[in-house]
Every structure is written in structure tokens, then in C-alpha cells.
Amino acid sequence: MVAEHAPDVAAAIKEHVRVVPPGVFDKLAPVTPPTGVIAIAKRPAVSPAQVLDNPAEAPVVLLENPRNLLNIGAAIRVAAAAGAAGVLTTGPQDPWHPAALIAATGLQYAIPVARADALPTCHRSLVVIDPGGQPLRQGMLPPHAVLAFGAEREGLSRELMARASHCVSIPMSAGVSSLNLATAVSVILYTWKLAQ
Ligand SMILES: C[S@@+](CC[C@H](N)C(=O)[O-])C[C@H]1O[C@@H](n2cnc3c(N)ncnc32)[C@H](O)[C@@H]1O
């Protein structure tokens, strides 16, 4: 498997691979992976300030109080793919939860990902993404932005909306009320990326 999937790090991996009795897997993972392989990596300590202070022009994605770990993982995955500067979440869900890690294919290790109690004050301009906003057009998303997305059921809080400099919507056909959270993150990030 190493030769096929990770030849670039084969030497480093070889040093650390251990064959363990099956019972060990039951203790390490909620679901034993069918591949028979578990990777153990140290979780980096990333603070919300480190995510927001990233000097890159690329946007930071803010998920306000997301509930669904698969959505969180899918949003992190597309944020890494599109080249976002990082992902912040608020609310009780941990963006490093094993279910979110699986959904993100471990891309929490590729871009800065942190949880905050609320969005701290920062130098980035806040753009809220909401079905009631101005229809999305190329060039509408400023550099150094925080792009904020709301919870699956409730959407964005009034407090966060009140702090925003722009409110942007993704056009939809009549009769459709909203997109899935991770789908909305994908549309917005790729609109930004394709304009670069
Ligand atoms: C499932 S939606 C929330 C639906 C919620 N009932 C509402 O009306 O906001 C989750 C988040 O995805 C984003 N979203 C979904 N569809 C959108 C659209 N068409 N335009 C802008 N944002 C959208 C928003 O950030 C929203 O808060």
C-alpha cells in the first residue's frame, strides 16, 4: 500500500509501521477501518488567531455553529483544495473530531483549522454568505476576507450578520430555499479561486 499510495514518504513510513493484534484497533478507532491501517498523528495546536493572522490574501472560511461533522469535514476538504487560508468553526462541534477527519480525508493537517467561541476581532473583512444577500458575481469577494457560513438549520446569527461588510447569496432556481452547507462553501470558494 505504501509503495502504491505514498511512495514519496515510503522511507519515513516504513520506520514507523507496526503490525498489532486486532484488539488494538478496537481501542483506537470507533470503527475498525476495512483497510487494516490506522495512521496516528499528533494534532497540531492551532489557535483562532493563527488562522486569522495568516498573511495570505486567500479567504478564511468561518462555519458558525455547524452541527454535522460530515459537513465540517467536507468544508475543510474543499477549503484545502481551493487554497483557503484556513477554517474556523464556532459552536460545540470539534473540527478535529474523528468523523470530521474522515470526511476531510485528514486535510486538517494541510491547512490551519481551529475552533473559537466566537469570531475574534481581526484585520480581515467579514463577508457573510446568506440566501438573502446580493447575488454572487466574479470579483465580489475581497482579498483577506473571512467568508462566514451559517448553521444547517438556523443559518447565520443576527450578531454575525450585523458585523459584516457584505452579504452575498448564491443564485438558486425558484422554489429552492438553500444549498447544503458544504455545497455552499464549495461554490463560494471555487468562484473566488477561478477569479485568481
Ligand atoms: C443549509 S443553509 C441554512 C439554511 C437556513 N435555513 C437559512 O435560511 O439560512 C447553511 C448555510 O449555507 C449557506 N447557504 C446555503 N445556500 C445558500 C445560498 N443559496 N446563498 C448563500 N448562502 C447559502 C449559508 O451560509 C447558510 O447559512
Coordinates of C-alpha atoms and ligand atoms in Angstrom, one line a residue:
M1 CA 0.0 0.0 0.0
V2 CA 2.8 2.4 0.8
A3 CA 4.5 1.8 -2.5
E4 CA 1.3 2.4 -4.4
H5 CA -0.2 5.3 -2.4
A6 CA 2.6 7.1 -0.7
P7 CA 5.9 6.4 -2.5
D8 CA 7.2 9.9 -1.7
V9 CA 7.2 9.2 2.1
A10 CA 7.7 5.4 1.9
A11 CA 11.1 5.5 3.8
A12 CA 9.7 7.6 6.6
I13 CA 6.6 5.5 6.9
K14 CA 8.5 2.2 6.9
E15 CA 10.3 3.2 10.0
H16 CA 7.1 3.6 11.9
V17 CA 4.8 0.8 10.7
R18 CA 3.9 -1.7 13.3
V19 CA 1.7 -4.8 13.0
V20 CA -0.6 -5.0 16.0
P21 CA -3.1 -7.6 17.3
P22 CA -6.7 -6.8 16.0
G23 CA -7.9 -5.8 19.5
V24 CA -5.7 -2.7 19.5
F25 CA -7.7 -1.3 16.6
D26 CA -11.0 -1.6 18.6
K27 CA -9.4 0.6 21.3
L28 CA -8.1 3.1 18.8
A29 CA -10.9 3.8 16.4
P30 CA -14.7 3.9 16.8
V31 CA -15.0 1.8 13.6
T32 CA -12.2 -0.6 12.6
P33 CA -11.1 0.5 9.1
P34 CA -11.5 -2.1 6.4
T35 CA -8.0 -1.3 5.1
G36 CA -6.5 -2.6 8.3
V37 CA -4.4 0.5 8.5
I38 CA -4.6 3.3 11.2
A39 CA -2.4 6.4 11.0
I40 CA -1.6 8.1 14.3
A41 CA -0.5 11.7 14.1
K42 CA -0.1 14.4 16.6
R43 CA -2.9 17.1 16.4
P44 CA -1.2 20.5 16.0
A45 CA -2.2 23.2 18.4
V46 CA -3.7 25.9 16.1
S47 CA -5.2 29.0 17.7
P48 CA -8.0 31.1 16.1
A49 CA -5.5 34.0 15.9
Q50 CA -3.1 31.8 13.9
V51 CA -5.8 31.1 11.4
L52 CA -6.9 34.7 11.1
D53 CA -3.4 36.2 11.1
N54 CA -2.3 34.2 8.1
P55 CA -1.0 37.0 5.8
A56 CA -2.3 35.2 2.6
E57 CA -4.9 37.1 0.5
A58 CA -6.8 33.8 0.4
P59 CA -10.0 33.8 2.4
V60 CA -10.6 32.2 5.8
V61 CA -13.8 30.1 6.0
L62 CA -15.8 30.5 9.1
L63 CA -18.5 27.9 9.9
E64 CA -20.8 29.4 12.5
N65 CA -22.1 26.7 14.9
P66 CA -22.1 23.8 12.3
R67 CA -23.8 20.7 13.6
N68 CA -23.0 18.0 11.1
L69 CA -19.4 16.6 11.3
L70 CA -19.6 15.3 7.7
N71 CA -20.4 18.9 6.6
I72 CA -17.5 20.2 8.6
G73 CA -15.1 17.6 7.1
A74 CA -16.4 18.3 3.6
A75 CA -16.0 22.1 4.1
I76 CA -12.4 21.6 5.3
R77 CA -11.7 19.3 2.3
V78 CA -12.8 21.8 -0.2
A79 CA -11.1 24.7 1.7
A80 CA -7.8 22.8 1.3
A81 CA -8.5 22.0 -2.3
A82 CA -9.3 25.6 -3.2
G83 CA -6.4 27.1 -1.3
A84 CA -8.2 28.8 1.5
A85 CA -6.1 30.3 4.3
G86 CA -7.8 28.2 7.0
V87 CA -11.0 27.2 8.5
L88 CA -12.5 28.4 11.8
T89 CA -15.6 26.9 13.5
T90 CA -17.7 28.2 16.3
G91 CA -20.1 26.1 18.5
P92 CA -19.6 22.9 20.3
Q93 CA -18.5 20.6 17.4
D94 CA -14.8 19.8 17.2
P95 CA -13.5 20.2 13.6
W96 CA -10.8 17.7 14.6
H97 CA -13.4 15.0 15.6
P98 CA -12.6 11.6 14.0
A99 CA -15.8 11.8 11.9
A100 CA -14.8 15.2 10.6
L101 CA -11.2 14.0 9.9
I102 CA -12.5 11.1 7.9
A103 CA -14.9 13.4 5.9
A104 CA -12.0 15.8 5.2
T105 CA -9.6 12.9 4.3
G106 CA -7.3 14.2 7.0
L107 CA -6.8 17.6 5.3
Q108 CA -7.0 19.3 8.8
Y109 CA -3.2 18.6 8.6
A110 CA -2.9 20.5 5.3
I111 CA -4.4 23.9 6.3
P112 CA -4.9 25.6 9.7
V113 CA -8.1 24.5 11.4
A114 CA -9.3 25.7 14.8
R115 CA -12.4 26.2 16.9
A116 CA -13.3 29.5 18.6
D117 CA -16.0 30.5 20.9
A118 CA -16.8 33.5 18.6
L119 CA -15.2 35.2 15.7
P120 CA -12.4 37.4 17.3
T121 CA -11.8 40.9 16.0
C122 CA -9.3 40.8 13.1
H123 CA -7.9 42.7 10.2
R124 CA -9.9 40.6 7.7
S125 CA -13.1 41.9 6.2
L126 CA -16.2 39.8 7.1
V127 CA -18.4 38.7 4.2
V128 CA -21.5 36.7 5.2
I129 CA -22.8 34.1 2.8
D130 CA -26.6 34.0 3.1
P131 CA -29.5 33.3 0.7
G132 CA -30.8 36.8 1.4
G133 CA -27.6 38.6 0.2
Q134 CA -26.5 40.3 -3.1
P135 CA -26.3 37.7 -5.9
L136 CA -22.7 36.4 -6.3
R137 CA -20.6 37.8 -9.1
Q138 CA -17.0 37.4 -10.0
G139 CA -14.8 39.9 -8.2
M140 CA -17.2 40.4 -5.4
L141 CA -15.1 38.6 -2.8
P142 CA -12.4 40.9 -1.4
P143 CA -8.9 39.7 -0.6
H144 CA -8.1 39.0 3.1
A145 CA -11.7 38.1 3.7
V146 CA -13.4 35.9 6.3
L147 CA -16.3 34.1 4.5
A148 CA -18.9 33.2 7.0
F149 CA -21.4 30.4 6.6
G150 CA -24.4 29.6 8.9
A151 CA -25.6 26.5 10.6
E152 CA -27.5 23.8 8.7
R153 CA -30.9 24.7 10.2
E154 CA -30.7 28.2 11.6
G155 CA -28.4 29.8 9.1
L156 CA -26.2 32.8 10.3
S157 CA -26.8 34.6 13.6
R158 CA -28.0 38.2 13.6
E159 CA -24.9 39.2 15.6
L160 CA -22.6 37.9 12.9
M161 CA -24.7 39.4 10.1
A162 CA -24.5 42.8 11.8
R163 CA -20.7 42.7 11.8
A164 CA -20.4 42.0 8.1
S165 CA -19.2 44.4 5.4
H166 CA -21.0 42.5 2.6
C167 CA -23.7 39.8 2.3
V168 CA -23.5 37.5 -0.7
S169 CA -26.0 34.9 -2.0
I170 CA -25.7 32.0 -4.4
P171 CA -28.4 32.3 -7.0
M172 CA -30.8 29.4 -7.0
S173 CA -33.9 28.4 -9.0
A174 CA -37.3 29.5 -7.7
G175 CA -38.7 27.1 -5.1
V176 CA -35.2 26.1 -3.7
S177 CA -34.6 27.7 -0.3
S178 CA -30.9 26.9 0.3
L179 CA -28.0 24.7 -0.6
N180 CA -26.3 22.2 1.7
L181 CA -23.7 24.0 3.9
A182 CA -20.6 22.2 2.4
T183 CA -22.0 22.7 -1.1
A184 CA -22.4 26.5 -0.4
V185 CA -18.7 26.6 0.8
S186 CA -17.6 24.8 -2.4
V187 CA -19.5 27.2 -4.7
I188 CA -18.1 30.3 -3.0
L189 CA -14.5 29.1 -2.7
Y190 CA -14.4 28.0 -6.3
T191 CA -15.9 31.3 -7.5
W192 CA -13.0 33.0 -5.6
K193 CA -10.4 30.5 -6.9
L194 CA -11.4 30.8 -10.6
A195 CA -11.1 34.6 -10.4
Q196 CA -7.4 34.3 -9.3
Ligands
LIG1 C1 -28.4 24.8 4.8 S1 -28.0 26.5 4.8 C2 -29.0 27.2 6.1 C3 -30.4 27.4 5.7 C4 -31.2 28.3 6.7 N1 -32.5 27.8 6.8 C5 -31.1 29.7 6.1 O1 -32.1 30.1 5.5 O2 -30.1 30.4 6.1 C6 -26.4 26.6 5.6 C7 -25.6 27.8 5.2 O3 -25.2 27.6 3.8 C8 -25.1 28.8 3.2 N2 -26.0 28.8 2.0 C9 -26.8 27.8 1.6 N3 -27.4 28.1 0.5 C10 -27.1 29.4 0.2 C11 -27.4 30.3 -0.9 N4 -28.2 30.0 -1.9 N5 -26.8 31.6 -0.8 C12 -26.0 31.9 0.1 N6 -25.6 31.1 1.2 C13 -26.2 29.8 1.2 C14 -25.4 29.9 4.2 O4 -24.3 30.4 4.8 C15 -26.3 29.1 5.2 O5 -26.3 29.7 6.4

